[in-house]
PDB file of C-alpha atoms in Angstrom:
ATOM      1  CA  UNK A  59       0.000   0.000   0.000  1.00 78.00           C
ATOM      2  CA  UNK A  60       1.077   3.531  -0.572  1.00 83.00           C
ATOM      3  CA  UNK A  61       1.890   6.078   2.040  1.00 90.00           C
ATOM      4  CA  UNK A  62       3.302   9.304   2.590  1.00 94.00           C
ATOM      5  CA  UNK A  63       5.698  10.639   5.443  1.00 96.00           C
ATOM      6  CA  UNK A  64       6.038  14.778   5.890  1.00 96.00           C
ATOM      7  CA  UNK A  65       8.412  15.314   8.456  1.00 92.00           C
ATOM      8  CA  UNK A  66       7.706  18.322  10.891  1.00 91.00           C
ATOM      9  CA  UNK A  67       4.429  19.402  11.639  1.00 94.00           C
ATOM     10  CA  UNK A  68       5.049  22.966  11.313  1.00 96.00           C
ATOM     11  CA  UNK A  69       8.256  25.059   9.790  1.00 97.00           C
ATOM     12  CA  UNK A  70       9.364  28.612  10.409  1.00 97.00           C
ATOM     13  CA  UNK A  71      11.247  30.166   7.917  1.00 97.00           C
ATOM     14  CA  UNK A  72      12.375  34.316   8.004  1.00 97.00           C
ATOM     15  CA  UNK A  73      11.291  36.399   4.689  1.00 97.00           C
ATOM     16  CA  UNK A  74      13.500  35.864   1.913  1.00 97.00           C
ATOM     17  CA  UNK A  75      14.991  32.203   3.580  1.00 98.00           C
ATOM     18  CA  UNK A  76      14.886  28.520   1.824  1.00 98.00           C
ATOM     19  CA  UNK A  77      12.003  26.591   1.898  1.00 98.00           C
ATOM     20  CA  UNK A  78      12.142  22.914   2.631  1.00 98.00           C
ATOM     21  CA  UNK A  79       9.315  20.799   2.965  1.00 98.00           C
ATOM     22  CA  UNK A  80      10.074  17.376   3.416  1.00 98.00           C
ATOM     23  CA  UNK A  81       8.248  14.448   2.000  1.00 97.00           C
ATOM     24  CA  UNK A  82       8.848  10.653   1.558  1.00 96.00           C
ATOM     25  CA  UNK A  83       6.904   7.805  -0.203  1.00 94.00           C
ATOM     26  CA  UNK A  84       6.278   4.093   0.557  1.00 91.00           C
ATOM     27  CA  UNK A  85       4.923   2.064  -2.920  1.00 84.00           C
ATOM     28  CA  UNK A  86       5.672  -1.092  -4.138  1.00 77.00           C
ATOM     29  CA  UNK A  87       4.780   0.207  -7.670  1.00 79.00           C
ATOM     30  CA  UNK A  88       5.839   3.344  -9.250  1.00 79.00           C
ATOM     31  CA  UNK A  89       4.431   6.050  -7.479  1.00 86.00           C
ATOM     32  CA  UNK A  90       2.774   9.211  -8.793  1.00 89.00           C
ATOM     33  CA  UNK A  91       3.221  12.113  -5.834  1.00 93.00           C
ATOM     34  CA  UNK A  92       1.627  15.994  -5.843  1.00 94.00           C
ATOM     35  CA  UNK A  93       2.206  18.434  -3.228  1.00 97.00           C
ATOM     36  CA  UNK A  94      -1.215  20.719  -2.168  1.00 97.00           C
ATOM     37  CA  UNK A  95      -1.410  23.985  -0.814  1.00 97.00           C
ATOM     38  CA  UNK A  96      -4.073  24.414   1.727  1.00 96.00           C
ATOM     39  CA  UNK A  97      -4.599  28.164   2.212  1.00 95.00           C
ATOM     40  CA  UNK A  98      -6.524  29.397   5.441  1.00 91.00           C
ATOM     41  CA  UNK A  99     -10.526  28.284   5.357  1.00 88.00           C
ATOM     42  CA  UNK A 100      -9.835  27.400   1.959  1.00 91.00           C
ATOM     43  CA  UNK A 101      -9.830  24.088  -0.386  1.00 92.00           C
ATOM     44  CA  UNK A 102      -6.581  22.358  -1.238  1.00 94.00           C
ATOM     45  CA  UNK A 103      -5.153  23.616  -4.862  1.00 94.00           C
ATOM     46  CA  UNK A 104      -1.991  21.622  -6.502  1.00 94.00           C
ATOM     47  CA  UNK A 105       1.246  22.781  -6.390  1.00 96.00           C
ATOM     48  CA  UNK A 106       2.738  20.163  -8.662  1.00 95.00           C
ATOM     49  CA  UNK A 107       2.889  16.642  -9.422  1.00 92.00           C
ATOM     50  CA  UNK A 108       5.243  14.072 -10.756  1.00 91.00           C
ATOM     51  CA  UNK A 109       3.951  11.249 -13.179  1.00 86.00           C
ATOM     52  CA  UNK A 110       6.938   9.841 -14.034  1.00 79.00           C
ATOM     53  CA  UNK A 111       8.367  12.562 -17.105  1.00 78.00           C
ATOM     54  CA  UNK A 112      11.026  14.821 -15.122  1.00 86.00           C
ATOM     55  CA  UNK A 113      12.225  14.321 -12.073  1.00 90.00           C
ATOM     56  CA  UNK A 114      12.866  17.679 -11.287  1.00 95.00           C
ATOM     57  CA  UNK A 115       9.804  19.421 -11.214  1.00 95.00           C
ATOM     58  CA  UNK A 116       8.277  23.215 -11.257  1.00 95.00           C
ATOM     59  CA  UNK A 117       5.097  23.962  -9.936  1.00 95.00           C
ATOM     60  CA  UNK A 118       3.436  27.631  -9.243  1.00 94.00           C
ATOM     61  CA  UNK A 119       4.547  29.994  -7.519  1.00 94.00           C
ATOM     62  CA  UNK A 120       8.053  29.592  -7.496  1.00 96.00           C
ATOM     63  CA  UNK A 121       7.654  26.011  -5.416  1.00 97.00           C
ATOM     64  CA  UNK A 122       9.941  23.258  -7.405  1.00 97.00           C
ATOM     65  CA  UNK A 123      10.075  19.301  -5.812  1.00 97.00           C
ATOM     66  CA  UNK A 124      12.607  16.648  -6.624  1.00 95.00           C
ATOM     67  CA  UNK A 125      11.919  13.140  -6.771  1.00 94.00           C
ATOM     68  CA  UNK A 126      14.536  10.626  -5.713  1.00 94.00           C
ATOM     69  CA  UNK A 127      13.447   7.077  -6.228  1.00 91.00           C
ATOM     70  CA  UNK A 128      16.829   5.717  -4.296  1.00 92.00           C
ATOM     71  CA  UNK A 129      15.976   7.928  -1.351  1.00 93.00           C
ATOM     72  CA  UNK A 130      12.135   7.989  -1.973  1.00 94.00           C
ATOM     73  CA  UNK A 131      11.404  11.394  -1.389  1.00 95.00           C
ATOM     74  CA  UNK A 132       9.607  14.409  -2.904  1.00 96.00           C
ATOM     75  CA  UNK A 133      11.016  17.247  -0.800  1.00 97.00           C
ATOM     76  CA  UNK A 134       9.068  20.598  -2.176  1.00 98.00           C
ATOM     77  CA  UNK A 135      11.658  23.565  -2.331  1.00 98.00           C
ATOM     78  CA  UNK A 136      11.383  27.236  -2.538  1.00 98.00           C
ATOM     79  CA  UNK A 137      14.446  29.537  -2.948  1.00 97.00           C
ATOM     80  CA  UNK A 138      13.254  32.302  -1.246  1.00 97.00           C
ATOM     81  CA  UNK A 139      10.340  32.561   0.966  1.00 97.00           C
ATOM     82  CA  UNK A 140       7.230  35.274   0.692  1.00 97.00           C
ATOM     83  CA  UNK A 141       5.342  35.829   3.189  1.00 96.00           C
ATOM     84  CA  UNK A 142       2.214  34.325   1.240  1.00 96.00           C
ATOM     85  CA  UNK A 143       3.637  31.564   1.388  1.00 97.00           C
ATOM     86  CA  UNK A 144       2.139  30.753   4.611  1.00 97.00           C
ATOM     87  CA  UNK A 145       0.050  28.049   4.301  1.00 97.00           C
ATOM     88  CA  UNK A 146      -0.363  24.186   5.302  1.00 97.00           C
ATOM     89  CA  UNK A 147       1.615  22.000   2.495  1.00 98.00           C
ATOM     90  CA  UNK A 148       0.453  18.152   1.873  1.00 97.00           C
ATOM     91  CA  UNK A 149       1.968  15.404   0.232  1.00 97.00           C
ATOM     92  CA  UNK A 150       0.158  12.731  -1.334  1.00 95.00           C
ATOM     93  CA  UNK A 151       0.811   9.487  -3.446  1.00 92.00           C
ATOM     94  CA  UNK A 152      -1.377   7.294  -5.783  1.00 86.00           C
ATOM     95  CA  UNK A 153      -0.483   4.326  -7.985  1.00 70.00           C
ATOM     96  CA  UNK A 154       0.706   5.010 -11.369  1.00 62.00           C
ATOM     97  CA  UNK A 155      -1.259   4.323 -14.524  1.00 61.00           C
ATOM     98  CA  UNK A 156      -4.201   2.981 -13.587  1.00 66.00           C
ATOM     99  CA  UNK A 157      -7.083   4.825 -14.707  1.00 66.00           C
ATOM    100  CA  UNK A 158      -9.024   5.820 -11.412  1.00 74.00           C
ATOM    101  CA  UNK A 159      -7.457   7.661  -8.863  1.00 82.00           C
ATOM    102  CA  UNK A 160      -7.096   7.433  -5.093  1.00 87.00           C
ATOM    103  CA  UNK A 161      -4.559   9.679  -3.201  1.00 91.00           C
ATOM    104  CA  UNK A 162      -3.186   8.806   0.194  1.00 92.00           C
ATOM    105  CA  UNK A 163      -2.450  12.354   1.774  1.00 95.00           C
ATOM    106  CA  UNK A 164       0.335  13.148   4.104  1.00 95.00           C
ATOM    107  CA  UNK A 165      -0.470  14.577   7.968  1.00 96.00           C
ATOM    108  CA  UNK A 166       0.295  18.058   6.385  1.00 96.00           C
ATOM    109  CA  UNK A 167       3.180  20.682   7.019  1.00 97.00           C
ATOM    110  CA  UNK A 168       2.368  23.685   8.367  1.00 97.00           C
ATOM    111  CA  UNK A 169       4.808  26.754   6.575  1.00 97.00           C
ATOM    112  CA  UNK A 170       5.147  29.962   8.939  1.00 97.00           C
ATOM    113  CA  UNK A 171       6.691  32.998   7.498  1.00 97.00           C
ATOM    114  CA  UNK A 172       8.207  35.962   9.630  1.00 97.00           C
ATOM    115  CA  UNK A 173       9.852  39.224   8.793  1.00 95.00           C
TER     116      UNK A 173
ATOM    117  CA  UNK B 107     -16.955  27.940 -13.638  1.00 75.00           C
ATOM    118  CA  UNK B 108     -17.490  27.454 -10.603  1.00 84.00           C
ATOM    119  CA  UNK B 109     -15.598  24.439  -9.924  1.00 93.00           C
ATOM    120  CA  UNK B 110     -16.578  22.038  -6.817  1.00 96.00           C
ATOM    121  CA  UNK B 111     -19.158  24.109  -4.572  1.00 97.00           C
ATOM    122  CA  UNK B 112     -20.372  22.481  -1.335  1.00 97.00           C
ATOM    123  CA  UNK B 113     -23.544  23.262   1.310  1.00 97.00           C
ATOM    124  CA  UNK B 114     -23.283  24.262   4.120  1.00 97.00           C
ATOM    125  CA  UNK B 115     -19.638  25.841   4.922  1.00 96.00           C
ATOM    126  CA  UNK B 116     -20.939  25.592   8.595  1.00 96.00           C
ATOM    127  CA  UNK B 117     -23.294  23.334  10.477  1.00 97.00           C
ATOM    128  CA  UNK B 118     -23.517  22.452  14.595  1.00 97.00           C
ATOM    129  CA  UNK B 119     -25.309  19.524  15.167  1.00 97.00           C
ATOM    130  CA  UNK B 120     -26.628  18.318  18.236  1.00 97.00           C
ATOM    131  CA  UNK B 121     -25.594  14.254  18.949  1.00 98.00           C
ATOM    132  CA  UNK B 122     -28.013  11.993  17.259  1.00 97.00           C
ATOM    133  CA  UNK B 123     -29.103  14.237  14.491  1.00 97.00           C
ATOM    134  CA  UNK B 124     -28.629  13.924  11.128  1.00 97.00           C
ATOM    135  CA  UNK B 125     -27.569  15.817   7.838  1.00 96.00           C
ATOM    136  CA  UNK B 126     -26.666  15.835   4.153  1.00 98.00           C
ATOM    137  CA  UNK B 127     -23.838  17.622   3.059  1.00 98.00           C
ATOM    138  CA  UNK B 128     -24.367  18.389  -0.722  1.00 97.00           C
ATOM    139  CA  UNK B 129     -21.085  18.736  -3.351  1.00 98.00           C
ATOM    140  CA  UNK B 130     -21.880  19.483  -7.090  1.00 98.00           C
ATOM    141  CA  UNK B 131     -19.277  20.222  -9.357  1.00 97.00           C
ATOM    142  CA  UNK B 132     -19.686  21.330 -13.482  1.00 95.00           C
ATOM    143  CA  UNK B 133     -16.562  20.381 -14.713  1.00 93.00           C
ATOM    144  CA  UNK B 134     -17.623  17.199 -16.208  1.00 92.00           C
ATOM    145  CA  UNK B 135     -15.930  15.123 -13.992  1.00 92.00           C
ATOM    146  CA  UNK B 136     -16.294  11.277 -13.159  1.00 91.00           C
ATOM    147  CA  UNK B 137     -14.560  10.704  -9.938  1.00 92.00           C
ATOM    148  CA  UNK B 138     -15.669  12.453  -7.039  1.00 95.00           C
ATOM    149  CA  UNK B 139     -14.681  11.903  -3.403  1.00 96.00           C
ATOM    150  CA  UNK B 140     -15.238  12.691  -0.292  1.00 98.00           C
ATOM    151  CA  UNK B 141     -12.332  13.489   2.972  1.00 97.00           C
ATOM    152  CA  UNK B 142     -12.357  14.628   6.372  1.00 97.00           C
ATOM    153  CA  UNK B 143     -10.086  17.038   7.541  1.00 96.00           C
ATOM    154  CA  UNK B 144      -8.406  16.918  11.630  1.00 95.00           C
ATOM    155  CA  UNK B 145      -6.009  18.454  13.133  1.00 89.00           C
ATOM    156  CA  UNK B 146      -2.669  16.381  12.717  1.00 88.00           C
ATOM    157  CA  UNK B 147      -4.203  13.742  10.387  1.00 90.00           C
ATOM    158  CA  UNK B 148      -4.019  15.175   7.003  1.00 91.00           C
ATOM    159  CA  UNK B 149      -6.777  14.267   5.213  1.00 95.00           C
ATOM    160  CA  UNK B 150      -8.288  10.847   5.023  1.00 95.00           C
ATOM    161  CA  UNK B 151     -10.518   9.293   2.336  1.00 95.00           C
ATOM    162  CA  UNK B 152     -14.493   8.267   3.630  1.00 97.00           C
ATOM    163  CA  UNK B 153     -16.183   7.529   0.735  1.00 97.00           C
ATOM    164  CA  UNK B 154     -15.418   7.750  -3.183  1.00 94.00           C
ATOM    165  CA  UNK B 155     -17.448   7.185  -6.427  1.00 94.00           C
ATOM    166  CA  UNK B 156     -15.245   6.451  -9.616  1.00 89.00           C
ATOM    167  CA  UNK B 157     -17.836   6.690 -12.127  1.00 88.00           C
ATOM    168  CA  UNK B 158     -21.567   7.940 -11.736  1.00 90.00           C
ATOM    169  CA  UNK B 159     -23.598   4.849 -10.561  1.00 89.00           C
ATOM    170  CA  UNK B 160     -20.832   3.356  -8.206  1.00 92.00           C
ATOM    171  CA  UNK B 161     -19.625   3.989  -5.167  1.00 95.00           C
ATOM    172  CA  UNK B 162     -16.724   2.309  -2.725  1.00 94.00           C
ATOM    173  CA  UNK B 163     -15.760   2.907   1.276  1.00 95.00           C
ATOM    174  CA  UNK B 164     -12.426   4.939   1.854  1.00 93.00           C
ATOM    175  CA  UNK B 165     -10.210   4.532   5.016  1.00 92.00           C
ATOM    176  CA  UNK B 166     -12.741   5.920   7.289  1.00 96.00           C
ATOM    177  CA  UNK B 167     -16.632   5.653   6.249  1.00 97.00           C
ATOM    178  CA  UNK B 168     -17.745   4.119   9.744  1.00 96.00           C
ATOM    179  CA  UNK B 169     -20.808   6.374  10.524  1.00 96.00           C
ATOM    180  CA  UNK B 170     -21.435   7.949   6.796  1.00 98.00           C
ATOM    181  CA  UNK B 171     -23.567   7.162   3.573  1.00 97.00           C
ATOM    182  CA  UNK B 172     -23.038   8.839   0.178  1.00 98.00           C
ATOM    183  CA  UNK B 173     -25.213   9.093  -2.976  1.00 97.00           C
ATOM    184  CA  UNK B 174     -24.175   9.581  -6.238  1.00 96.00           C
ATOM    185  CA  UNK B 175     -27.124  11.293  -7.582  1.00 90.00           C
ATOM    186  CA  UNK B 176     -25.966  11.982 -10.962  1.00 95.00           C
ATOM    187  CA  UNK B 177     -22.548  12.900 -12.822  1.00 95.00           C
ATOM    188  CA  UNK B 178     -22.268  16.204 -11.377  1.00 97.00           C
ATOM    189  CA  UNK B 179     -23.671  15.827  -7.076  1.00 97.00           C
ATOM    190  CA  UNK B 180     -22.319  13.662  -4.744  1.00 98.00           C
ATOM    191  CA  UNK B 181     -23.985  13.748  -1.250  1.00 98.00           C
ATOM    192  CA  UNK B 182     -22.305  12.448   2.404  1.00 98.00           C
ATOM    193  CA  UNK B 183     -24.906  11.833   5.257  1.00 98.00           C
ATOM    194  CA  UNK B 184     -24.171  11.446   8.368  1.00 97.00           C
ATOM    195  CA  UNK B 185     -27.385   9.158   9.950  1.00 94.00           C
ATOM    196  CA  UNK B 186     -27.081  10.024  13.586  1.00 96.00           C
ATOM    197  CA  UNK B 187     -24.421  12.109  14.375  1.00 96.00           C
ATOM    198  CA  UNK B 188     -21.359  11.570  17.032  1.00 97.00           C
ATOM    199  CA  UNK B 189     -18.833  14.103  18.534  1.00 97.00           C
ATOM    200  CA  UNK B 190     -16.169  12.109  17.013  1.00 97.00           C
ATOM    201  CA  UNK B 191     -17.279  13.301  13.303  1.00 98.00           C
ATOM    202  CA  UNK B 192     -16.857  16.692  14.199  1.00 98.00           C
ATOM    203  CA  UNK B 193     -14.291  18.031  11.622  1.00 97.00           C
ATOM    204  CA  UNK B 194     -13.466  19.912   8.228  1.00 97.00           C
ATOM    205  CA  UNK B 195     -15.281  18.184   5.192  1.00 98.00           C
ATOM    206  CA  UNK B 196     -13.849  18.541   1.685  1.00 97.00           C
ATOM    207  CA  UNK B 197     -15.599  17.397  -1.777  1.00 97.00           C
ATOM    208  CA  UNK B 198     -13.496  16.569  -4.757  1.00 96.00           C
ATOM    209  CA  UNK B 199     -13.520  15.463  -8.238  1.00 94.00           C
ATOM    210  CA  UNK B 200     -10.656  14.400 -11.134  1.00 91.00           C
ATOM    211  CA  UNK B 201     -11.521  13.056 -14.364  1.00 84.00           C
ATOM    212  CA  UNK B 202     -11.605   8.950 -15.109  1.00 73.00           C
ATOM    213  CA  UNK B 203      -9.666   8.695 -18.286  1.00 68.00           C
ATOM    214  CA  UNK B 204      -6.058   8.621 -19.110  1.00 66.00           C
ATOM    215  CA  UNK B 205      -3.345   8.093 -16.374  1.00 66.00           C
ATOM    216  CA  UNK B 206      -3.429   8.249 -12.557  1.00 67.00           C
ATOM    217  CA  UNK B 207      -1.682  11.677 -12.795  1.00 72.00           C
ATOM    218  CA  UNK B 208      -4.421  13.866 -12.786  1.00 80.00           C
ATOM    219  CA  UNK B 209      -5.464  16.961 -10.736  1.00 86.00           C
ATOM    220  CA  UNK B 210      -7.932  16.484  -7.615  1.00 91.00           C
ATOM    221  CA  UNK B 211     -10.573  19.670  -7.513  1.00 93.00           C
ATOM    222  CA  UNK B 212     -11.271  20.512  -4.238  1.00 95.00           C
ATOM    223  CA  UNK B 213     -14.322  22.400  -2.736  1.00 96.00           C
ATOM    224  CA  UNK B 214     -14.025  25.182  -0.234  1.00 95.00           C
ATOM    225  CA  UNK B 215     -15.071  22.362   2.890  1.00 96.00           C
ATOM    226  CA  UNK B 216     -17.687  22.259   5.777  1.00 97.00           C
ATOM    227  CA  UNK B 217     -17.120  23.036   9.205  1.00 97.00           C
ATOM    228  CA  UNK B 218     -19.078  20.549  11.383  1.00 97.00           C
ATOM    229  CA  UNK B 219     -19.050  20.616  14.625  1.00 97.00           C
ATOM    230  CA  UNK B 220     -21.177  17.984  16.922  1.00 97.00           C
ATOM    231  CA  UNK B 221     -21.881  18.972  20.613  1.00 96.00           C
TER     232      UNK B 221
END
């Protein structure tokens, strides 16, 4: 079964600093992943995805994730942070290539942004 | 477009009672699904329905029905409600054809709280 591991609950990162969101996979197959952006009282919206094409990928806003298959992770990156940026950030994972989808979400990672 | 809507965005229930929440989306989708949001827990799947005319238990659907009344609504009832289901509930939908890869709409979620 897939799953999804975010390390640290919540992250505080000064204006202008890296972002680093960390994520790692369990799948026995190969594994498509997204990162969502959950904005206060609002819906989640995707960030990006990777299905397998590059394994660098960009997303919007600036956000970019890597996958690693020999580390399995998906850590979401951000050179420098805004302070807009403050949101909650989940992972998720689904099977590859199989028509229907179900995502298995991560417990979330809170981003805080200061002056 | 209006995307995924859902009714209500709040609702207090007393224990025992019951209530629909309603999700309709126009964007043509097949798959729609249905998650809870807690604190700490990410989001977890209770009930899904691939295609208009089916529908399949998530991780969590103890304590829930759904209806897939046509293509675009998918309703969650809760039969006789428990303090334990008090949480954030999001509707989503994604498309059935082509790859796993594919963008999960969400709604803007219902606050539920049971006393």
């Amino acid at each position: 079964a897939q799953s999804v591991t975010q390390l640290g609950s919540h992250v505080s990162v000064s204006e202008g600093a890296l972002v680093l969101l960390r994520c790692n996979y369990s799948s026995s197959v190969p594994p498509y992943l997204f990162w969502y952006v959950q904005y206060p009282n609002q819906g989640l919206q995707l960030l990006l995805k990777y299905t397998s094409a590059a394994t660098l990928v960009k997303g919007i806003n600036g956000f970019e994730a890597e996958f690693k298959k020999s580390e399995t992770s998906f850590h979401l990156t951000k050179p420098s942070a805004h302070m807009s940026d403050a949101a909650e950030y989940f992972c998720a994972v689904t099977k590859g290539n199989t028509g229907f989808q179900k995502l298995v979400f991560g417990t979330g990672t809170r981003l805080l942004v200061s002056p | 477009n209006a995307g995924v809507t859902q009714t209500p965005k709040f609702q207090v229930l007393k224990t025992g009672q019951s209530m629909t929440l309603q999700c309709a989306q126009d964007m043509n989708h097949n798959s729609m699904y249905w998650y809870r949001q807690d604190p700490g827990m990410g989001l977890r799947l209770i009930y899904y329905s691939a295609s208009e005319g089916t529908t399949d238990k998530g991780e969590v659907p103890n304590g829930y029905n759904v209806s897939r009344l046509n293509k675009r609504e998918f309703s969650l009832r809760l039969e006789s409600a428990a303090p334990s289901q008090t949480s954030v509930y999001f509707c989503a939908s994604t498309t059935l054809s082509g790859s796993s890869g594919r963008e999960q709409f969400f709604g803007p979620g219902t606050r539920l709280t049971v006393l």
